[in-house]
């Protein structure tokens, strides 16, 4: 938004490939009577001087031929030229020839044209030589009463700039009184704002007095003046926290402003000054109003960040506004929706869960419309949000179950996978829904066309379809119907004639599946088969596409070469038959017939995978793992492996139950740890609300805690931590024997890097034009060149430089300190040490589901492979060190890392402030000689983060 900071002069370098400009050419153009030629010559002169050229003899020509010109453009360029040139000598004294321009500037300040007066006053804001400004002060003061607001506005700025100089109080001792007198009668908004800012900076008591004189009219002031008022309130309350009670009422009044910028600044100011529930509630309501009414997506994202901060500090108050936050889901931008859902999911409780689920269900139904932009991605977000709600509040699962089951046949495989994973977890944690889930799943299963969704659904049916023999038999028949009649294809006999079979020719053209490597949960690699689209039967053939949609889902997937799914189908049928045998719910003859049908189906899948005709048609050959799995199923159905029934019927489900229990324990531990952070300390001040004197106090003051407000207003709460962090981030730039000593404090705040460079003159001579020249490497960009300073003997100066960051690539900042000393004709240069920007300042630990991690791992194309070379002897210690060094979160549960087997595999995850994902897989084993070996693989969407993390790991892994 708008900030009332002092304006600072900025410079920029203009690179040009044109031939070098001649000083004589510029002089000839300036001496001509053509005004257009003078304009072009002045532009060339200014550009050349900014690029480093020196035209010492050009000044007299400009004084003779340019100063008398009445052309406004020429006069403007003249002021730019005077701002650009050096006006002092090596000793810091004003050059004698500068006196020549004083009379011209005085004439401009008394010129009848208000534009000439205004631009001249604006020029004086950038002049720092007291000798040049002193004779102009009376003219500047006279312009405070000019009839035109443009002149008065710039006159206030010029007077403020003069008063800011080291000897400004001697030049204009009564500046605050003059501005205050002018402010009482001023009507122009910009002029009033400039005058009020001047008083707020240099005569705070006068600004406060004026504010309370006009307190009834503050709500009617313009937005720029209201923002200046808010800046004053922050300054006053920072120095005098006990006075903030009388300013809270002004802030609450400004919350009703028609300007969105003022509303935002009011809310931010209110939260920074008070932690009272009333104040926080008012600020949160303001943010929610901006969230709904403002059309700019960037503003909405900023407001959501502020709501996120409020949620972390005032969770109870934010719960009251949860439904207002969810109104942001109406925005079409996916990032806004995702951030709003993240905030809402942290605020749900037993009182608002029904309303939240109702909103999510309505939004999920809207995603079925094809007109919705990015509907499948938004539906996936909603499914994940509903999943989270149902896990935390199982009683809501029944209300969303039927809606989510409709998404199982979704063309977007990701959202369908989220739904089936939700069903798998709910059926384990919520036994009351067992019958409903099984019944709904069996009804929906024939419409599912995604291989992974079918695989998970089959596993659910095989493990939880246990209530009755009729239910199990119905499940077997449903799977058989999805397979279709046997055999799965026609095969020619030995005489060349086709054998009669119930099946027709291959229902869809068979296409070879594409294989690619995938990472498993333990970090090892396996081959992942990507199936061709079911509808892509024959290009351009509508009849083939129609036939493909009529083929049963499991049959179509098998004919596409997905024999991993075939192994799951055989395992599911085997488990169901074994359960029927254990229940003894069918007559022996019926059970034997059913077993024979299942064995025939398994044999049919095996024949399809090993058939030469199918291979010739393009079916992917049957892999060895799937063949072994099917053979094991046949042995179990034949009763050969009788001792394995417990593994088939009990151990698989028990393993999944342990996985869910372990996840719940981890979530509970994290919630307990998060809650422990907000516990009050033993020596914390207790504020007895009912014992306060209520006379003259507002509700906000009564609710506010004195101790917390004092710490927040003065910044004492984090003083110790800030001091420690500053010491850790100081970089020495020069040596102790250099004439100038410099060190920098580096602050990294998301997209900005701020360098606070402290410079010390270690000599007995005055240093002129001390300038910091910086250059960057990587995706870093210097915003502006720092200005030059004069250093007295043994003097110090703080120089600030701002640098923009655009990615997480490791960058470097290097440069020089350049200065001029008395008695030396040439400039001296001190080379600075390089400052390396650490990637750890950009990434933060994050969490994601295992399926999401694997999907990103398969999608990201940049991989950096780092060999393990460390002095650690235990894999677990090495993993802990990597987690601490890379600022990442371990996604692998602790139960999977327990034990001493000499091998360890773990997945780590983090996100950068730019929204980039960083994936790390650590695979380590203990070698025979006691050392650790293995690899650390890093994957990301961009090259920079993969290379930077790899460099960090190479440096840190030795410990």
PDB file of C-alpha atoms in Angstrom, residues 218-326:
ATOM      1  CA  UNK A 218     -10.688  12.703  10.107  1.00  0.00           C
ATOM      2  CA  UNK A 219     -13.161  10.266   8.552  1.00  0.00           C
ATOM      3  CA  UNK A 220     -13.801  12.782   5.734  1.00  0.00           C
ATOM      4  CA  UNK A 221     -10.138  13.388   4.900  1.00  0.00           C
ATOM      5  CA  UNK A 222      -8.567  12.036   1.730  1.00  0.00           C
ATOM      6  CA  UNK A 223      -6.945   8.640   1.690  1.00  0.00           C
ATOM      7  CA  UNK A 224      -3.332   9.870   1.462  1.00  0.00           C
ATOM      8  CA  UNK A 225      -3.835  12.090   4.508  1.00  0.00           C
ATOM      9  CA  UNK A 226      -5.544   9.292   6.441  1.00  0.00           C
ATOM     10  CA  UNK A 227      -2.586   6.994   5.774  1.00  0.00           C
ATOM     11  CA  UNK A 228      -0.254   9.734   7.060  1.00  0.00           C
ATOM     12  CA  UNK A 229      -2.382   9.825  10.228  1.00  0.00           C
ATOM     13  CA  UNK A 230      -1.942   6.082  10.661  1.00  0.00           C
ATOM     14  CA  UNK A 231       1.831   6.449  10.308  1.00  0.00           C
ATOM     15  CA  UNK A 232       1.792   9.103  13.026  1.00  0.00           C
ATOM     16  CA  UNK A 233      -0.264   6.853  15.309  1.00  0.00           C
ATOM     17  CA  UNK A 234       2.230   4.020  14.900  1.00  0.00           C
ATOM     18  CA  UNK A 235       5.151   6.307  15.731  1.00  0.00           C
ATOM     19  CA  UNK A 236       3.475   7.783  18.801  1.00  0.00           C
ATOM     20  CA  UNK A 237       2.364   4.426  20.174  1.00  0.00           C
ATOM     21  CA  UNK A 238       5.811   2.949  19.610  1.00  0.00           C
ATOM     22  CA  UNK A 239       7.400   5.626  21.788  1.00  0.00           C
ATOM     23  CA  UNK A 240       4.502   6.057  24.262  1.00  0.00           C
ATOM     24  CA  UNK A 241       2.499   2.829  24.537  1.00  0.00           C
ATOM     25  CA  UNK A 242       0.360   4.179  27.361  1.00  0.00           C
ATOM     26  CA  UNK A 243      -1.270   6.724  25.003  1.00  0.00           C
ATOM     27  CA  UNK A 244      -2.600   4.270  22.494  1.00  0.00           C
ATOM     28  CA  UNK A 245      -6.055   4.125  24.052  1.00  0.00           C
ATOM     29  CA  UNK A 246      -7.063   7.504  22.632  1.00  0.00           C
ATOM     30  CA  UNK A 247      -5.811   6.550  19.165  1.00  0.00           C
ATOM     31  CA  UNK A 248      -7.662   3.235  18.965  1.00  0.00           C
ATOM     32  CA  UNK A 249     -10.922   5.148  18.503  1.00  0.00           C
ATOM     33  CA  UNK A 250      -9.453   7.003  15.497  1.00  0.00           C
ATOM     34  CA  UNK A 251      -8.316   3.739  13.930  1.00  0.00           C
ATOM     35  CA  UNK A 252     -11.721   2.142  14.433  1.00  0.00           C
ATOM     36  CA  UNK A 253     -13.322   5.173  12.770  1.00  0.00           C
ATOM     37  CA  UNK A 254     -10.957   4.963   9.794  1.00  0.00           C
ATOM     38  CA  UNK A 255     -11.865   1.302   9.320  1.00  0.00           C
ATOM     39  CA  UNK A 256     -15.083   2.569   7.716  1.00  0.00           C
ATOM     40  CA  UNK A 257     -13.143   4.486   5.058  1.00  0.00           C
ATOM     41  CA  UNK A 258     -14.119   4.103   1.415  1.00  0.00           C
ATOM     42  CA  UNK A 259     -10.464   3.636   0.439  1.00  0.00           C
ATOM     43  CA  UNK A 260      -9.271   0.032   0.448  1.00  0.00           C
ATOM     44  CA  UNK A 261      -5.683   1.162   1.096  1.00  0.00           C
ATOM     45  CA  UNK A 262      -6.778   2.983   4.248  1.00  0.00           C
ATOM     46  CA  UNK A 263      -8.830   0.003   5.402  1.00  0.00           C
ATOM     47  CA  UNK A 264      -5.856  -2.313   4.970  1.00  0.00           C
ATOM     48  CA  UNK A 265      -3.462   0.032   6.805  1.00  0.00           C
ATOM     49  CA  UNK A 266      -6.019   0.493   9.605  1.00  0.00           C
ATOM     50  CA  UNK A 267      -6.345  -3.243  10.103  1.00  0.00           C
ATOM     51  CA  UNK A 268      -2.568  -3.769  10.110  1.00  0.00           C
ATOM     52  CA  UNK A 269      -2.075  -0.883  12.567  1.00  0.00           C
ATOM     53  CA  UNK A 270      -4.842  -2.124  14.843  1.00  0.00           C
ATOM     54  CA  UNK A 271      -3.358  -5.613  15.081  1.00  0.00           C
ATOM     55  CA  UNK A 272       0.137  -4.247  15.708  1.00  0.00           C
ATOM     56  CA  UNK A 273      -1.062  -2.076  18.595  1.00  0.00           C
ATOM     57  CA  UNK A 274      -3.567  -4.292  20.340  1.00  0.00           C
ATOM     58  CA  UNK A 275      -4.208  -7.945  21.015  1.00  0.00           C
ATOM     59  CA  UNK A 276      -7.670  -7.350  22.449  1.00  0.00           C
ATOM     60  CA  UNK A 277     -10.319  -9.641  20.931  1.00  0.00           C
ATOM     61  CA  UNK A 278     -12.449  -6.654  19.914  1.00  0.00           C
ATOM     62  CA  UNK A 279      -9.566  -5.064  17.997  1.00  0.00           C
ATOM     63  CA  UNK A 280      -8.515  -8.337  16.379  1.00  0.00           C
ATOM     64  CA  UNK A 281     -12.112  -9.062  15.404  1.00  0.00           C
ATOM     65  CA  UNK A 282     -12.477  -5.625  13.796  1.00  0.00           C
ATOM     66  CA  UNK A 283      -9.221  -6.061  11.865  1.00  0.00           C
ATOM     67  CA  UNK A 284     -10.175  -9.562  10.730  1.00  0.00           C
ATOM     68  CA  UNK A 285     -13.595  -8.337   9.572  1.00  0.00           C
ATOM     69  CA  UNK A 286     -11.835  -5.637   7.565  1.00  0.00           C
ATOM     70  CA  UNK A 287      -9.518  -8.174   5.943  1.00  0.00           C
ATOM     71  CA  UNK A 288     -12.460 -10.428   5.081  1.00  0.00           C
ATOM     72  CA  UNK A 289     -14.308  -7.495   3.541  1.00  0.00           C
ATOM     73  CA  UNK A 290     -11.281  -6.684   1.380  1.00  0.00           C
ATOM     74  CA  UNK A 291     -11.038 -10.332   0.440  1.00  0.00           C
ATOM     75  CA  UNK A 292     -14.534 -10.330  -1.023  1.00  0.00           C
ATOM     76  CA  UNK A 293     -14.809  -6.825  -2.484  1.00  0.00           C
ATOM     77  CA  UNK A 294     -11.367  -6.301  -4.038  1.00  0.00           C
ATOM     78  CA  UNK A 295     -10.873  -7.625  -7.560  1.00  0.00           C
ATOM     79  CA  UNK A 296      -7.052  -7.756  -7.670  1.00  0.00           C
ATOM     80  CA  UNK A 297      -5.768 -11.292  -7.055  1.00  0.00           C
ATOM     81  CA  UNK A 298      -2.457  -9.999  -5.690  1.00  0.00           C
ATOM     82  CA  UNK A 299      -4.292  -7.990  -3.046  1.00  0.00           C
ATOM     83  CA  UNK A 300      -6.333 -11.033  -2.093  1.00  0.00           C
ATOM     84  CA  UNK A 301      -3.178 -13.110  -1.645  1.00  0.00           C
ATOM     85  CA  UNK A 302      -1.655 -10.401   0.570  1.00  0.00           C
ATOM     86  CA  UNK A 303      -4.830 -10.211   2.662  1.00  0.00           C
ATOM     87  CA  UNK A 304      -4.853 -13.990   3.042  1.00  0.00           C
ATOM     88  CA  UNK A 305      -1.267 -13.807   4.325  1.00  0.00           C
ATOM     89  CA  UNK A 306      -2.411 -11.323   6.979  1.00  0.00           C
ATOM     90  CA  UNK A 307      -5.310 -13.604   7.913  1.00  0.00           C
ATOM     91  CA  UNK A 308      -2.842 -16.478   8.190  1.00  0.00           C
ATOM     92  CA  UNK A 309      -0.803 -14.449  10.686  1.00  0.00           C
ATOM     93  CA  UNK A 310      -3.949 -13.612  12.648  1.00  0.00           C
ATOM     94  CA  UNK A 311      -4.896 -17.283  12.666  1.00  0.00           C
ATOM     95  CA  UNK A 312      -1.552 -18.234  14.178  1.00  0.00           C
ATOM     96  CA  UNK A 313      -1.819 -15.650  16.966  1.00  0.00           C
ATOM     97  CA  UNK A 314      -5.584 -15.336  17.596  1.00  0.00           C
ATOM     98  CA  UNK A 315      -7.105 -18.663  16.625  1.00  0.00           C
ATOM     99  CA  UNK A 316     -10.241 -18.325  18.769  1.00  0.00           C
ATOM    100  CA  UNK A 317     -11.216 -14.983  17.247  1.00  0.00           C
ATOM    101  CA  UNK A 318     -10.575 -16.213  13.727  1.00  0.00           C
ATOM    102  CA  UNK A 319     -12.855 -19.213  14.249  1.00  0.00           C
ATOM    103  CA  UNK A 320     -15.784 -16.787  14.435  1.00  0.00           C
ATOM    104  CA  UNK A 321     -14.945 -15.531  10.926  1.00  0.00           C
ATOM    105  CA  UNK A 322     -14.314 -18.902   9.319  1.00  0.00           C
ATOM    106  CA  UNK A 323     -17.305 -18.688   6.993  1.00  0.00           C
ATOM    107  CA  UNK A 324     -16.221 -15.233   5.825  1.00  0.00           C
ATOM    108  CA  UNK A 325     -12.806 -16.652   4.908  1.00  0.00           C
ATOM    109  CA  UNK A 326     -14.488 -19.399   2.886  1.00  0.00           C
TER     110      UNK A 326
END
